[in-house]
XYZ file of C-alpha atoms in Angstrom:
310
model
C -6.572 -29.742 -0.607
C -3.076 -28.276 -0.620
C -4.427 -25.089 -2.196
C -7.119 -24.836 0.491
C -4.512 -25.331 3.218
C -2.332 -22.634 1.670
C -5.355 -20.336 1.558
C -6.115 -20.970 5.233
C -2.494 -20.306 6.176
C -2.477 -17.101 4.127
C -5.745 -15.950 5.703
C -4.291 -16.627 9.149
C -1.256 -14.537 8.183
C -3.504 -11.714 7.000
C -5.400 -11.983 10.274
C -2.148 -11.696 12.238
C -1.352 -8.450 10.402
C -4.798 -7.053 11.280
C -4.414 -8.136 14.918
C -0.981 -6.541 15.150
C -2.378 -3.308 13.696
C -5.223 -3.271 16.225
C -2.670 -3.324 19.053
C -0.982 -0.195 17.694
C -2.774 3.128 18.256
C -2.926 4.968 14.941
C -2.809 1.943 12.635
C -6.339 0.867 11.784
C -7.137 -2.813 11.483
C -9.732 -1.822 8.879
C -7.033 -0.135 6.791
C -4.838 -3.248 6.937
C -7.874 -5.353 5.995
C -8.291 -3.115 2.936
C -4.636 -3.470 1.974
C -4.652 -7.262 2.369
C -7.837 -7.574 0.305
C -10.248 -9.030 2.906
C -12.171 -5.930 4.004
C -15.288 -6.382 1.858
C -15.538 -10.117 2.639
C -14.967 -9.504 6.343
C -17.683 -6.851 6.567
C -20.107 -9.004 4.544
C -19.482 -11.999 6.826
C -19.945 -9.828 9.927
C -23.238 -8.630 8.466
C -24.536 -12.188 8.018
C -23.496 -13.175 11.545
C -25.065 -10.143 13.240
C -28.251 -10.601 11.175
C -28.408 -14.282 12.109
C -27.911 -13.548 15.797
C -30.477 -10.752 15.712
C -33.069 -13.050 14.128
C -32.269 -15.763 16.671
C -32.657 -13.408 19.626
C -35.873 -11.758 18.426
C -37.715 -14.611 16.700
C -36.612 -17.916 18.260
C -38.305 -17.225 21.630
C -41.572 -16.907 19.667
C -41.022 -20.245 17.965
C -40.019 -18.989 14.516
C -37.052 -17.692 12.591
C -34.777 -20.683 13.200
C -34.320 -21.482 9.513
C -33.727 -17.847 8.571
C -31.138 -17.461 11.341
C -29.365 -20.652 10.249
C -29.389 -19.521 6.609
C -27.809 -16.182 7.542
C -25.089 -17.901 9.592
C -24.357 -20.361 6.772
C -23.910 -17.472 4.333
C -20.994 -16.126 6.377
C -17.614 -16.969 4.845
C -16.388 -19.234 7.666
C -13.484 -20.440 5.522
C -12.173 -16.890 5.746
C -13.384 -15.984 9.241
C -11.967 -18.905 11.238
C -8.302 -18.711 10.103
C -8.524 -14.906 10.056
C -9.765 -14.878 13.666
C -7.033 -17.307 14.763
C -4.385 -15.103 13.141
C -5.870 -11.926 14.627
C -5.852 -13.344 18.149
C -2.270 -14.583 17.756
C -1.072 -11.256 16.338
C -2.934 -9.280 18.996
C -1.569 -11.351 21.890
C 1.999 -11.250 20.563
C 1.844 -7.500 20.014
C 0.320 -6.975 23.450
C 3.137 -8.961 25.022
C 5.751 -6.824 23.267
C 3.969 -3.483 23.711
C 3.039 -3.709 27.390
C 6.575 -3.316 28.791
C 7.368 -0.568 26.284
C 4.328 1.496 27.268
C 4.930 0.900 30.976
C 8.704 1.448 31.074
C 9.099 3.983 28.240
C 5.751 5.782 28.238
C 7.051 9.044 26.780
C 8.732 7.388 23.822
C 5.879 4.929 23.214
C 3.383 7.795 23.174
C 5.624 9.695 20.749
C 5.355 6.823 18.252
C 1.595 6.620 18.787
C 1.249 10.403 18.358
C 2.956 10.216 14.971
C 0.821 7.231 13.922
C -2.465 8.971 14.708
C -1.396 12.350 13.316
C -0.717 10.784 9.914
C -3.960 8.763 10.128
C -6.000 12.005 10.165
C -5.534 12.079 6.396
C -7.882 9.085 5.970
C -11.124 10.543 7.375
C -10.176 14.019 6.098
C -10.073 12.819 2.489
C -12.371 9.790 2.820
C -15.564 11.346 1.440
C -13.882 12.752 -1.693
C -15.780 16.007 -1.096
C -14.403 19.476 -0.594
C -14.554 20.846 2.945
C -16.440 24.118 3.466
C -16.003 26.644 6.246
C -18.888 25.101 8.194
C -17.172 21.717 8.035
C -13.972 23.106 9.513
C -16.026 24.812 12.247
C -17.795 21.531 13.076
C -14.495 19.612 13.127
C -12.997 22.274 15.415
C -15.953 22.014 17.808
C -15.595 18.218 17.891
C -11.848 18.568 18.453
C -12.411 20.904 21.414
C -14.954 18.484 22.910
C -12.618 15.504 22.446
C -9.699 17.504 23.908
C -11.774 18.234 27.018
C -13.058 14.658 27.382
C -9.560 13.182 27.182
C -8.437 15.571 29.917
C -10.732 13.901 32.441
C -9.190 11.493 34.912
C -10.383 7.957 34.324
C -8.349 6.302 37.049
C -10.074 3.177 38.343
C -12.275 2.776 35.252
C -10.751 -0.647 34.589
C -12.401 -1.886 37.800
C -15.837 -0.895 36.520
C -17.431 -3.663 34.405
C -19.627 -1.124 32.605
C -16.538 0.868 31.577
C -14.892 -2.295 30.241
C -18.099 -3.256 28.426
C -18.422 0.204 26.881
C -14.784 0.381 25.801
C -15.140 -2.922 23.938
C -18.301 -1.696 22.220
C -16.594 1.514 21.090
C -13.313 -0.087 20.041
C -14.978 -2.619 17.696
C -16.184 0.236 15.471
C -12.586 0.668 14.295
C -12.784 -2.574 12.315
C -15.662 -1.157 10.278
C -14.186 2.246 9.448
C -10.696 2.184 7.911
C -8.598 4.977 9.364
C -9.971 4.668 12.903
C -7.782 2.700 15.320
C -9.389 0.662 18.079
C -6.290 0.956 20.247
C -6.329 4.721 19.808
C -9.932 4.800 21.030
C -8.907 2.740 24.066
C -6.031 5.134 24.731
C -8.347 8.133 24.527
C -10.697 6.395 26.976
C -7.852 5.538 29.345
C -8.481 1.803 28.839
C -5.525 0.842 26.629
C -3.036 -0.254 29.287
C -5.619 -2.159 31.393
C -6.752 -4.045 28.289
C -3.187 -4.868 27.241
C -2.404 -6.035 30.776
C -5.547 -8.182 30.842
C -4.530 -9.857 27.578
C -1.015 -10.567 28.869
C -2.229 -11.832 32.235
C -5.041 -13.915 30.681
C -7.579 -12.107 32.854
C -10.572 -14.048 31.537
C -13.133 -12.055 33.534
C -11.956 -8.744 32.054
C -11.533 -10.204 28.566
C -14.959 -11.835 28.688
C -16.667 -8.540 29.548
C -14.619 -6.756 26.887
C -15.563 -9.399 24.274
C -19.240 -9.045 25.221
C -18.894 -5.301 24.688
C -17.411 -5.970 21.248
C -20.414 -8.134 20.349
C -22.831 -5.464 21.560
C -20.941 -2.794 19.636
C -20.984 -4.927 16.502
C -24.737 -5.381 16.806
C -25.651 -1.809 17.801
C -22.988 0.853 17.247
C -21.759 -0.551 13.957
C -25.296 -0.520 12.576
C -25.658 3.132 13.613
C -22.272 3.951 12.111
C -23.307 2.271 8.864
C -26.505 4.349 8.760
C -24.567 7.566 9.380
C -22.047 6.728 6.669
C -24.820 5.911 4.188
C -26.977 8.959 4.901
C -24.531 11.590 6.213
C -21.222 10.287 4.932
C -19.263 13.506 4.604
C -20.470 15.014 7.901
C -19.676 11.766 9.715
C -16.101 11.861 8.468
C -15.847 15.552 9.373
C -16.885 14.711 12.945
C -14.476 11.762 13.091
C -11.623 13.942 11.858
C -12.280 16.492 14.591
C -12.620 13.840 17.295
C -9.358 12.171 16.274
C -7.543 15.506 16.167
C -8.769 16.579 19.599
C -8.058 13.164 21.095
C -4.388 13.518 20.193
C -4.210 15.120 23.631
C -4.259 11.607 25.091
C -1.011 10.831 23.251
C 1.030 13.913 24.161
C 4.374 12.420 25.288
C 4.850 14.806 28.231
C 1.873 14.277 30.533
C 1.005 12.897 33.955
C -0.455 9.503 34.782
C -4.118 8.457 34.755
C -4.704 10.512 37.908
C -2.936 13.605 36.570
C -4.036 14.373 33.009
C -2.207 17.707 32.788
C 0.049 18.358 29.798
C 3.625 19.540 30.318
C 6.095 21.365 28.112
C 8.849 19.249 26.532
C 11.672 18.904 29.041
C 13.852 15.856 28.411
C 14.553 13.467 25.554
C 13.150 15.957 23.053
C 15.326 14.819 20.147
C 14.535 11.119 20.494
C 10.862 11.834 21.171
C 10.498 13.897 17.985
C 12.408 11.267 15.988
C 10.083 8.504 17.190
C 7.019 10.609 16.382
C 8.357 11.075 12.853
C 8.948 7.318 12.640
C 5.335 6.618 13.573
C 4.155 9.218 11.061
C 6.269 7.586 8.336
C 4.861 4.115 9.050
C 1.295 5.264 8.367
C 2.391 7.187 5.256
C 4.037 4.001 3.960
C 0.832 2.013 4.617
C -1.279 4.628 2.805
C 1.092 4.604 -0.173
C 0.946 0.783 -0.264
C -2.860 0.919 -0.186
C -2.960 3.406 -3.059
C -0.559 1.346 -5.177
C -2.660 -1.746 -4.556
C -5.746 0.198 -5.525
C -7.526 -0.413 -2.226
C -10.726 1.660 -2.076
C -11.056 4.513 0.355
C -14.008 4.429 2.753
C -16.943 6.054 0.965
C -20.693 5.875 0.583
C -22.064 2.392 0.132
C -18.974 0.545 1.346
C -20.701 -0.314 4.605
C -24.031 -1.414 3.245
C -23.420 -5.051 4.094
C -23.114 -4.655 7.833
C -26.042 -5.531 10.134
């Protein structure tokens, strides 16, 4: 019993690390899950849950499938999932509480740290397929980068008041848990939904959080399955596209820019030294995490690693 309690406490601690990472743009919760040794079990459990829910939704109304749905749900590793989820929520809420005033009051310096985090994280999708890039791959990544650069230049002011925007941002952000190297918070930043989501978590805005959670469930059931198929059948090209999208979306993290209504970029003018130093700090944090993952022997994302989802 004592050993089981210790295991639950340790899983909660691992969950808190993943939750903290998800609150930081550039640090992927999936990467931290790899480092802490729960990635494969987490993805397998998510696969059983989504399969069980899918069977329940499609077959139960027709009077069948109840036993199959229950069997799928029982196969999920709840001894891991429950303490992990508790730790993730605690880590996410604590990080949100600490990050919100920093982003609001020191936006330039907070974005500098985030810029460094994401810039270093580009290494993960770039090298994830273990295949050599050809000229066509660089051209495709460049095209995706240009598209992402343009999309992140659009003003999204007021999107937080649109339930469909909140729903969609949750669906997109959940994909980061499946693909190590992709940060959910970075996706929210690129969509202009990071600060509203952090504020909603701090203010316990249950309406916003409920819609966002529903979006996460929809994303887990739909987008993640599509992402798994792409990674299984077009693994290298998928990572090429992701690399380009992440690179182009760095525009959203440029420290010298306007607010959500003014997405123009400005030349460095003040606090250049501290801004550059903080960007280097963020870059170094991700490098340290990648080195720790390599020393632990954590696998890089590659073909077949996602076969258990859905």
